[in-house]
Amino acid sequence: MSKLVAPHGGKGLVICKLEGAARDAELKKAAGLKKIEISSQVKGDLIMLGIGGFSPLNGFMTKADWKGVCADFLLADGTFWPVPVMLDASKAEADAIKVGDEIALERKGEVFATMKITEKFAMTEDEKKWECEKVYKGHGEESKDEVFFEKAMKDHPGVQMVMARKDFCLAGPVKVLSEGEFPTKFKGVYLTPAETRAVFDQRGWANVAALQLRNPMHRSHEILAKIAIDVCDGVLIHSLIGNLKPGDIPADVRIECIDALIKGYFVPENILNAGYPLDMRYAGPREALLHATFRQNYGVNRMIIGRDHAGVGDFYTLFEAQTIFDTIPTPAAPGKALLCQPLKIDWTFYCFKCDGMASLRHCPHGKEDRVVLSGTKLRHALSNNQEVVDHFGREEVLVILRKYYASLTEKVEVKLQSHAEGSKM
Amino acid sequence: MSKLVAPHGGKGLVICKLEGAARDAELKKAAGLKKIEISSQVKGDLIMLGIGGFSPLNGFMTKADWKGVCADFLLADGTFWPVPVMLDASKAEADAIKVGDEIALERKGEVFATMKITEKFAMTEDEKKWECEKVYKGHGEESKDEVFFEKAMKDHPGVQMVMARKDFCLAGPVKVLSEGEFPTKFKGVYLTPAETRAVFDQRGWANVAALQLRNPMHRSHEILAKIAIDVCDGVLIHSLIGNLKPGDIPADVRIECIDALIKGYFVPENILNAGYPLDMRYAGPREALLHATFRQNYGVNRMIIGRDHAGVGDFYTLFEAQTIFDTIPTPAAPGKALLCQPLKIDWTFYCFKCDGMASLRHCPHGKEDRVVLSGTKLRHALSNNQEVVDHFGREEVLVILRKYYASLTEKVEVKLQSHAEGSKM
């Protein structure tokens, strides 16, 4: 019997994808249905619904769910849920659809799902703004009342995505027909909740931690995973393999870095390197809760929450993604509360006086003793093939990143060259 | 309100010591009572009873308690308890006492307690042997059926103490009148459960780990405390300040080492250096359970259990003090189960390839990359003022230990010298 935490919501894994003949038939039917063009974010959400990553959700949220989630972290039925999962539609699309209809959800010509419409509702600018205030606003400098919305429209990709949603929403259960590029592009890394659970069960794990990653794994991340391995049965390194903001390092490069790190510096039986198909929302504390919620479905009961988890810019204070776990509602009804607990760890770094990795909770030394490197300086060093300061990253990882940045430079040079050649003509 | 774990047994802290006028009156009364000479181990147990460290016990065990603890880890009333806490008496002492009597418990002329006798029972050699088999026998080489008892009588101080007990036992509640040398000799370090709880409460802690120490704190211990600090609110460094086996480093030297280490390598707000007055029993897995049980009374809910916890010689396998926590009874009645959970951590060491402290659970490298030093080699290096291999201990700690070993050598030299001088006369 599995010793893992039960999926969130008390209904087991709610898997909305169809396979084999059922999928073939549904695809055929979809060809004759009215179509909605979905965003990249919706595509990621759909695939999570498909593989049971968003259990107990079986489709997109109703207005009551949306309101409860934004205001109180609760679905209309009283189940904990931290972030809206919405399907938006334009006025034209919505006008052509009535409750009870089945529709097809497409992106760039590919059918991702069919959906039975149970509710159709308008979402005004003010309502979207309210959602942003509730879900995306934190306690950092850029979240101050007088500047939040203006700053967010400029610098917060999550808020921009909410505000870019079309003016209507459609709710209802989905039948997912495609997992997009993930199963082929990330073969062996893109694992469903059922698959990660099978690995954990096979290894006899009961207490599993997850490390959320959207960056290559440097030593400050490595130590988080190692602390988790020391106090749990094992750790899931779980990278976002959907979309990030421009300039971030692509998922395949990040996954290669993590593989190299595991090969050189971990006992493989105690770690699993996997990815999940969502786009980043950058919702900081709320997204930390989402990370814990869907990790529970993957079989994880301890979600590592470090410094500025899922943050962007200066919208959140450094540790509000940790403290929010102490304030969320814990519904008493069976299955309705979040069971995946945070594993809160302070800022980590190499310290010369400590002679190893340390955290702010135990290192008493000063800034001058610590190896701290800004992302900007790191990118500069890697792009220019310069040495990265000792003890910051593992050489095996830095080699991969140098190669990646060199390829970017080559692309730019090729572009500039062809541009130059073009202008000669 | 305190966020700490409740004391063991569901009765709050059961504090058996008297103070002020009540103590003065009891001391006066004690002068006229029959006396029992107690062992060093009994003295430690008595003081723990006095300060609430052994809650819910309020005195020495009855035969039913003894039998239940040895056989099933349960007191006669169904409360979890892992190790017998017995008061022994000689035939002559027992013959002079009857149930209902009050007696005085003395050691080396000092009255430590009075006790009301509720039960008097013989304890045969065979019964003591049975206790040793149940409580002290493990799964190491020296615990094999055919050799256990013979080896134990030679090499196991805990078994030797059981077998050296006098032939009768006395049960009943105690009134403790002295804490011996501890309050003065270990001022500021010898803290009662009420005192550690007050410190933790004042710091707002809810999740507190304890690190058991009977050695100076080297880096392999330091990292255990640091892992605990990373995942809990703080850590109690809790040294045994009662008696150890001959050749071990005295408590005052160990405490000085720990103070130096904390000063140089910890954030003081997240750690507390304290001691408890018991003698070591070296009961390995059973003693690990005892450590968790009385730590719960000190306000601790996570007991760090590392490699060969509380072991001696080769009586226990390296991690059976961890696995025993998975097999103990968990009484359903409120308060009767052990609430302090183990924080199991694997063997820790410095690894050159990892470039820092590591544990067997994540370091994939070989023996040749790791700094592992036997106690014998360490003592040799310290005694001979030689360098200790890099990364094993902190220089601030090694300096104190070198001084201690040098003082031992001086003592031996002084002895030899006076002997030589004496023989000349």
Tab-separated table of C-alpha atoms in Angstrom, chain A residues 34 89-98 120 168:
chain	number	residue	atom	x	y	z
A	34	LYS	CA	-17.226	25.362	-32.076
A	89	ALA	CA	-13.277	33.755	-24.321
A	90	SER	CA	-13.914	36.829	-26.443
A	91	LYS	CA	-17.368	38.356	-26.723
A	92	ALA	CA	-17.698	36.908	-30.213
A	93	GLU	CA	-16.686	33.429	-29.030
A	94	ALA	CA	-18.976	33.629	-26.002
A	95	ASP	CA	-21.931	34.942	-27.995
A	96	ALA	CA	-21.745	31.878	-30.216
A	97	ILE	CA	-21.851	29.482	-27.258
A	98	LYS	CA	-24.624	28.637	-24.814
A	120	LYS	CA	-20.714	31.485	-19.085
A	168	PHE	CA	-15.813	36.362	-20.833
